[in-house]
XYZ file of C-alpha atoms in Angstrom:
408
model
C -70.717 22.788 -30.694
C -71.565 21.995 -34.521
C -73.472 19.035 -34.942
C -71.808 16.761 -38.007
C -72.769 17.037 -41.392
C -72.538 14.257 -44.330
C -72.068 16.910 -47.161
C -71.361 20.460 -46.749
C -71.117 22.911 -49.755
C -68.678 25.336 -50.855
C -70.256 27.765 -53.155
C -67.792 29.800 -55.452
C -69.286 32.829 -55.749
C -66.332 35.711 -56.114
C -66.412 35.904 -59.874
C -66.118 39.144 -61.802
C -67.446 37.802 -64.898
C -65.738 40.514 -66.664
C -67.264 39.294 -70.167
C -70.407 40.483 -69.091
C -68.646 44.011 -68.961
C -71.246 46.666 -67.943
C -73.469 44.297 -65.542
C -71.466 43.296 -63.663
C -69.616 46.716 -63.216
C -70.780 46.966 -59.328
C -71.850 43.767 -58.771
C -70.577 39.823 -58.968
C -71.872 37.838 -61.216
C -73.504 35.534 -59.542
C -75.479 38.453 -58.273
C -77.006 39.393 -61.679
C -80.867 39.036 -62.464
C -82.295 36.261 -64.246
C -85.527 34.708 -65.389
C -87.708 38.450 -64.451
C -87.474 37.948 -60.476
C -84.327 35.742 -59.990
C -80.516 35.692 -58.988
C -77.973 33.493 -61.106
C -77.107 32.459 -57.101
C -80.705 31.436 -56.280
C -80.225 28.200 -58.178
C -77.048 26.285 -56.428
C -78.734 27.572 -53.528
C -82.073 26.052 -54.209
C -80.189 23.227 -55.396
C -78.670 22.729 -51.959
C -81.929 23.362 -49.979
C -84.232 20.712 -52.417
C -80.678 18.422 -52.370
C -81.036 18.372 -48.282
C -78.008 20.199 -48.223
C -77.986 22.572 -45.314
C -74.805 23.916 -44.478
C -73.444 26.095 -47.421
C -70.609 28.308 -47.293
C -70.382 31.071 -50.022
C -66.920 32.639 -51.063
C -67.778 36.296 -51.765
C -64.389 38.553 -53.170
C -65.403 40.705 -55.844
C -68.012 43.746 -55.612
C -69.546 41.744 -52.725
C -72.252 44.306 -51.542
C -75.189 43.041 -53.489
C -74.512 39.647 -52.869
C -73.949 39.614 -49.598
C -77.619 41.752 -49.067
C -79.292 39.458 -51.068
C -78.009 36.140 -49.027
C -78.985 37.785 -45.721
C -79.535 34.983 -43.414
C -80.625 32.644 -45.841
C -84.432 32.829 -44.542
C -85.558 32.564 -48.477
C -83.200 29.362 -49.232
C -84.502 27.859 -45.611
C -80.753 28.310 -44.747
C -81.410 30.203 -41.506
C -80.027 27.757 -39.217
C -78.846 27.533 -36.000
C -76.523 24.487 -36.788
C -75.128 24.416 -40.414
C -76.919 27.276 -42.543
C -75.820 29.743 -45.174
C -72.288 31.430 -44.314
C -71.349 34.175 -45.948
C -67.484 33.712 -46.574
C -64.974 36.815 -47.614
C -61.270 36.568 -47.557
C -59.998 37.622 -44.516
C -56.927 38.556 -42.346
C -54.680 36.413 -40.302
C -51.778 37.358 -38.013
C -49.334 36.460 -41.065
C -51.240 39.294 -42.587
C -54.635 39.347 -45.704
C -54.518 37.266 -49.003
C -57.028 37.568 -51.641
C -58.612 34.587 -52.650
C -55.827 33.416 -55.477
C -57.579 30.792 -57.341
C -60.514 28.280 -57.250
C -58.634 25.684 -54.249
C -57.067 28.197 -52.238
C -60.840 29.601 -51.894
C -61.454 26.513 -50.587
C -58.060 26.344 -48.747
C -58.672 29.176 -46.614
C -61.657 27.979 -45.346
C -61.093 24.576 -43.917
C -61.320 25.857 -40.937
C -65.237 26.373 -41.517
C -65.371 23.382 -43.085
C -63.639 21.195 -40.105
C -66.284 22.426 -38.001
C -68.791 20.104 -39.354
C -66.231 17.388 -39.690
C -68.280 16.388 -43.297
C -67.263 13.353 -45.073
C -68.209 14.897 -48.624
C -67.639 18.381 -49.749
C -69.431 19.640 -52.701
C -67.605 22.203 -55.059
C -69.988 24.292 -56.657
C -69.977 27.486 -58.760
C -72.453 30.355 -58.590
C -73.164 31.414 -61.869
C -74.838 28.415 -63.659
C -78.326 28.137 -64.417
C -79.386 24.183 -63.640
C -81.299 22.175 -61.784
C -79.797 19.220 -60.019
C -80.495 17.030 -56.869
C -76.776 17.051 -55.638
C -77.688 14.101 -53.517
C -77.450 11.890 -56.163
C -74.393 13.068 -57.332
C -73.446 11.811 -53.588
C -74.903 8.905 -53.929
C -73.428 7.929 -56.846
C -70.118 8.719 -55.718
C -70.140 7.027 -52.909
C -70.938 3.626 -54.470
C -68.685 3.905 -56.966
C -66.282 4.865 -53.978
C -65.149 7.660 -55.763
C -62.437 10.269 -54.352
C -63.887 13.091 -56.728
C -66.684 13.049 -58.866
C -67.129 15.424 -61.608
C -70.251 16.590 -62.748
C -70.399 16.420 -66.764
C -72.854 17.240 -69.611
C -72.385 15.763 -73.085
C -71.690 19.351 -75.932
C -71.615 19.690 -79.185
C -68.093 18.562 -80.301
C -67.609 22.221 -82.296
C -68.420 23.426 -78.775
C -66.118 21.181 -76.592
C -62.684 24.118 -76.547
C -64.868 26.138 -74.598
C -64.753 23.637 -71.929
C -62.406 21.416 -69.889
C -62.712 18.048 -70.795
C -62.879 14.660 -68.886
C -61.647 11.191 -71.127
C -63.920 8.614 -69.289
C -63.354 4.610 -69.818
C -66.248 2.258 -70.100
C -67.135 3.107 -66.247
C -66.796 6.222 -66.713
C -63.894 6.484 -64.412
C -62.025 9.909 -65.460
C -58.511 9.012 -67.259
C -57.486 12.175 -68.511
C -58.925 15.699 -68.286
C -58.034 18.272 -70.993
C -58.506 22.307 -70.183
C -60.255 23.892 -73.398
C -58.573 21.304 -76.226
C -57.902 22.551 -79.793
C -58.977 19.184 -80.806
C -60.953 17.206 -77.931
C -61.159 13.702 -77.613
C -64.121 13.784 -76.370
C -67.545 15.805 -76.158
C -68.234 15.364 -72.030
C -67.669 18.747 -70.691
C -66.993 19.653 -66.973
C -69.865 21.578 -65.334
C -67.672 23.033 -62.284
C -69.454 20.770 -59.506
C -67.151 18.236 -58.005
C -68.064 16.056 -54.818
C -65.121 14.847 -53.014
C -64.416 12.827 -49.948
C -63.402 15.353 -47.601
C -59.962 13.560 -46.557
C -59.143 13.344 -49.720
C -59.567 16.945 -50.668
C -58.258 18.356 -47.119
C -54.820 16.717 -48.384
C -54.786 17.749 -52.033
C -55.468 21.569 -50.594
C -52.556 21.094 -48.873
C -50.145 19.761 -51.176
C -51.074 22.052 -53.639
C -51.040 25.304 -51.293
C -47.417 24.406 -50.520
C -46.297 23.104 -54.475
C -48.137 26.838 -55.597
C -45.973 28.944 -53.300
C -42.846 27.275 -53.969
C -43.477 27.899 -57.236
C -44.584 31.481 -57.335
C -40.903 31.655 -54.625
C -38.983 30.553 -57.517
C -40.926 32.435 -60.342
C -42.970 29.187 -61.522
C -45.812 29.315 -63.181
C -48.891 28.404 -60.736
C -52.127 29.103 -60.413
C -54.397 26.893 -57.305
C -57.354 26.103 -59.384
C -59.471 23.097 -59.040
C -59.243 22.495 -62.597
C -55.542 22.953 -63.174
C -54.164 21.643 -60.357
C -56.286 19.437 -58.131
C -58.243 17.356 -60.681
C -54.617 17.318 -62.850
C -52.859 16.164 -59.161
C -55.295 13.540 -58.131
C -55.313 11.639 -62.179
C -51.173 12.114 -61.999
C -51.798 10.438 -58.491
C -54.395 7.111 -59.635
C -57.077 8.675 -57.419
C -60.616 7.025 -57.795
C -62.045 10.275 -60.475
C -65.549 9.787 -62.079
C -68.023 11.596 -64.417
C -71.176 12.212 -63.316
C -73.211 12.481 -66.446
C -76.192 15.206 -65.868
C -78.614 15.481 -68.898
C -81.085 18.533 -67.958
C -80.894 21.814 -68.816
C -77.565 23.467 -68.135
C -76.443 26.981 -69.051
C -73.466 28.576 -68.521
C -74.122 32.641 -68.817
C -70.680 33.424 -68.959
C -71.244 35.924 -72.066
C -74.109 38.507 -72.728
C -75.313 36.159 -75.832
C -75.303 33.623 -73.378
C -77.441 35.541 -70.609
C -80.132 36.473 -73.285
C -80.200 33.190 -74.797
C -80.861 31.984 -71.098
C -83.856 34.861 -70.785
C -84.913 33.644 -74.137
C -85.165 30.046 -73.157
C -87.936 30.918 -70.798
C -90.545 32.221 -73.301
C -89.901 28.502 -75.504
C -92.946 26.521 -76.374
C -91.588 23.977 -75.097
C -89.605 25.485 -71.798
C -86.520 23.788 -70.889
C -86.335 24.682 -67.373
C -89.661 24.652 -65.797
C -89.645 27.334 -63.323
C -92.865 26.389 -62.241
C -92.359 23.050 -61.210
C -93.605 22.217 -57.395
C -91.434 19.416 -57.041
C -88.269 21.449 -57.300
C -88.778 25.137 -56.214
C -86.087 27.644 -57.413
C -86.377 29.758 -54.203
C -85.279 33.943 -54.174
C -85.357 36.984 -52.302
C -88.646 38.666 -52.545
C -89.156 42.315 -53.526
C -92.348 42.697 -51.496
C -93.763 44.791 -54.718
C -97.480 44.796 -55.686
C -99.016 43.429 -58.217
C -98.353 44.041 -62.136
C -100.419 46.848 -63.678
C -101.596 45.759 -67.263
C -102.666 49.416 -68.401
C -105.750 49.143 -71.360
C -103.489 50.384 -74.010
C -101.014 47.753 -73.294
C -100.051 44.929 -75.721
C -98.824 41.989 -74.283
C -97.296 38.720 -76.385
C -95.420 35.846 -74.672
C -93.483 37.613 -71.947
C -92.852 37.441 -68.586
C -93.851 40.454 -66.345
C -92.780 40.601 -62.263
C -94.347 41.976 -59.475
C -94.255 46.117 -59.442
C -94.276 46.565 -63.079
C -96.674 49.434 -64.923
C -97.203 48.374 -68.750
C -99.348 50.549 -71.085
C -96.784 50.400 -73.996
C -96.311 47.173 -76.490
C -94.135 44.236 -75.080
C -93.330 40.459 -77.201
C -91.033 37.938 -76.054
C -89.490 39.823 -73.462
C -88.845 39.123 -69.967
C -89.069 42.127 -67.578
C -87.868 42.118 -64.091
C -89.612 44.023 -61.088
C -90.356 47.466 -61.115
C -90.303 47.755 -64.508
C -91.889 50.500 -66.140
C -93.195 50.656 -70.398
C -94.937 53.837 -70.538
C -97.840 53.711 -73.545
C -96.084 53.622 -77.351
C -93.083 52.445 -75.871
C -92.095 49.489 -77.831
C -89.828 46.334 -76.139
C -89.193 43.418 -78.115
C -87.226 39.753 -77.490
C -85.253 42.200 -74.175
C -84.203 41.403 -71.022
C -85.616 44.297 -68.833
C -83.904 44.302 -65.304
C -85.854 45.737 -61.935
C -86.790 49.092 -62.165
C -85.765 50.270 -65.918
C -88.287 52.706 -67.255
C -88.575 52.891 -71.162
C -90.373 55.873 -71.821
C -92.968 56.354 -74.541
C -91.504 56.678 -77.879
C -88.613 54.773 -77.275
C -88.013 51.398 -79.047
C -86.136 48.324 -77.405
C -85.029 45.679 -79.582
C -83.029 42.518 -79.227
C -81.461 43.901 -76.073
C -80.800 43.900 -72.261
C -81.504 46.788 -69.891
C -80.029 47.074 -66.676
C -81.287 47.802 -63.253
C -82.766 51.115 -62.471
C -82.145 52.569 -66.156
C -83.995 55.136 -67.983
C -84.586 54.937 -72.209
C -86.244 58.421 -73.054
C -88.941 58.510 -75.900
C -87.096 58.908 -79.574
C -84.391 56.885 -78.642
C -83.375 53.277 -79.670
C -81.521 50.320 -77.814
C -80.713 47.559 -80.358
C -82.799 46.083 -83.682
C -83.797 42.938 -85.422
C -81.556 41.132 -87.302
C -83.744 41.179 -90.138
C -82.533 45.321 -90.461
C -79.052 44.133 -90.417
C -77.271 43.641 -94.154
C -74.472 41.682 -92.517
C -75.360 39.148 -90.190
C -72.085 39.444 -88.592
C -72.707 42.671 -87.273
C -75.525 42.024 -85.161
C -75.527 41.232 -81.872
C -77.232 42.252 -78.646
C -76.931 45.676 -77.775
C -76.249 46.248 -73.807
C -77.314 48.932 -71.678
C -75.901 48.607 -68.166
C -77.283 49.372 -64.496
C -78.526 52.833 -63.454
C -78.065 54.830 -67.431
C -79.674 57.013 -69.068
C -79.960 56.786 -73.097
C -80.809 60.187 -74.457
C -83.668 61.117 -76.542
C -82.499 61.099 -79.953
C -79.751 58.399 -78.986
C -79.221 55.209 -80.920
C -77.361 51.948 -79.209
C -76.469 49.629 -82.094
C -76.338 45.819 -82.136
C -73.473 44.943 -80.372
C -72.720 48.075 -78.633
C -72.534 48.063 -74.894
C -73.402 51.209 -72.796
C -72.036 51.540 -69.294
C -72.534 55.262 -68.844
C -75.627 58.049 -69.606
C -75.395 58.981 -73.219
């Protein structure tokens, strides 16, 4: 017998993230490493522990493996529970036979069931590959006394950046009127950050409708597509539904791109940090690695970086942020890189302006990336990519831009 819950989550977490090609090859993305000791999942998940949000289900689908290892029983997130806890959520098969996850809202369709159990009266949507800090109960909190059917969580962009997003057309209360996927020419600059709170009712019949309205669709060769976005939000305006914005001014970063995912890196080593990864008041919680300590060799030459647990450095790092394990053997060089657990850049080798997956190896008199500053162009420099478990050859060169996903 579950006991009932106020809020339960539902934690999208079956991305591919194809655009961040060779990392997340093997793994989802909401699996890939952040910040030198972190998860891109650790922070909705610390979100929903410091929210008071204790029964989470995550919606694994692609290249699960990783993910679901690294969730475990929750123990890091204090999700362990005996009522309500992390749940670990795959598609599965019924006697009508196995379906894929098909979109954002039939992930959340297929589980209802888990949902029901806990017989919530809010469901949070959330996805798994944001970096953010938010107390989600305020986001409750608010909708509730606006008495709200769905509220949206939004974050004002830069208007040359508002295509990239879907955007919500507020009035004066900011009560949603219209919501535009990726405009050519937006109305307005208050972007959608993929967390919706809904009253559970609500949702439960929107699911529904839509599951049915989708297959008769796809039965008579309709476009359709079961996406929160596209079809729920879009169903619930056409409908007069109570929709607001929820307008969330912190730090919010969307690593959807490799730029993106090194800016995010980058971010951390600002004089003036934007997300304080130190802060006691809101923990950002992970798996542990159980490593020792860092080894600062006497040859080693350190500027504003960020060095985990289990890493040897005798070689020269600056503004880099290197994972666990990590190994810079002395005149090794590594500078403004993203360094992921248990890369070893051997000595001679030189690491610009880059990122380094997991468990790679860059022999001595070879190069991954370069400074802008040696680029006549400026359009042809970019962050050169090395993905998880390669080898780049003595002698080899990876320009700016170039991604690697197998030994060269």
């Amino acid at each position: 017998m579950n006991t009932k819950k106020k809020c339960v989550a539902m934690l999208l977490a079956g991305g591919q993230g194809s655009r961040l090609y060779a990392l997340t090859k093997n793994v989802a993305k909401p699996a890939v490493p952040y910040g030198g000791k972190y998860r891109l999942i650790d922070f909705p998940l610390s979100n929903c522990t410091n929210s008071g949000i204790d029964t989470v289900g995550v919606l694994t689908q692609y290249q699960p493996l990783v993910l679901n290892e690294y969730i475990g029983n929750g123990q890091p997130w204090d999700l362990d529970k005996m009522n309500g806890g992390v749940h670990v959520l795959p598609p599965y098969e019924t006697q009508s036979g196995a379906s894929w996850y098909e979109g954002t809202a039939n992930a959340i369709y297929q589980n209802m069931r888990f949902i029901e159990r806990y017989d919530p009266e809010y469901v949070i949507v959330l996805g798994g590959d944001h970096i953010y800090k938010m107390d989600y109960s305020k986001m409750v909190d608010y909708h509730i006394a606006n008495d709200a059917d769905c509220t949206i969580s939004v974050i004002d962009v830069p208007r040359a950046e508002a295509s990239r997003f879907g955007i919500m057309i507020c009035d004066e209360h900011n009560q949603v009127t219209d919501f535009v996927e990726k405009p050519k020419e937006p109305k307005s600059t208050l972007a959608s950050m993929g967390i919706y709170v809904f009253t559970w009712s609500k949702l439960r019949k929107y699911l529904i409708e839509n599951e049915n309205d989708a297959n008769a669709k796809r039965d008579n060769g309709e476009p359709w597509s079961k996406d929160f976005g596209k079809d729920i939000i879009t169903s619930m305006l056409r409908d007069k539904q109570r929709l607001f914005a929820y307008e969330f001014e912190g730090y919010w970063k969307d690593v959807g791109t490799l730029d993106s995912l090194w800016e995010a890196n980058m971010d951390l080593l600002s004089p003036s940090i934007p997300l304080d990864l130190y802060d006691k008041s809101w923990r950002i919680y992970s798996r542990s690695s159980y490593m020792p300590p860092q080894y600062i060799g006497d040859n080693a030459n350190i500027e504003n970086s960020m060095i985990a647990e289990g890493s040897t450095i005798d070689g020269t790092v600056d503004f880099s942020v290197l994972f666990s394990g990590v190994t810079i053997e002395e005149g090794a060089t590594v500078n403004y890189s993203i360094i992921m657990p248990g890369a070893v850049i051997k000595s001679g080798a030189v690491v610009e302006y880059a990122i380094v997956g997991e468990d790679s190896v860059i022999e001595g008199g070879s190069q991954v990336g370069t400074s802008p500053e040696n680029i006549e162009n400026r359009d042809d420099w970019g962050i050169a990519v090395v993905g998880h478990n390669v080898t780049v050859s003595s002698g080899k060169y990876v320009e700016p831009k170039q991604i690697v996903g197998e030994s060269i």
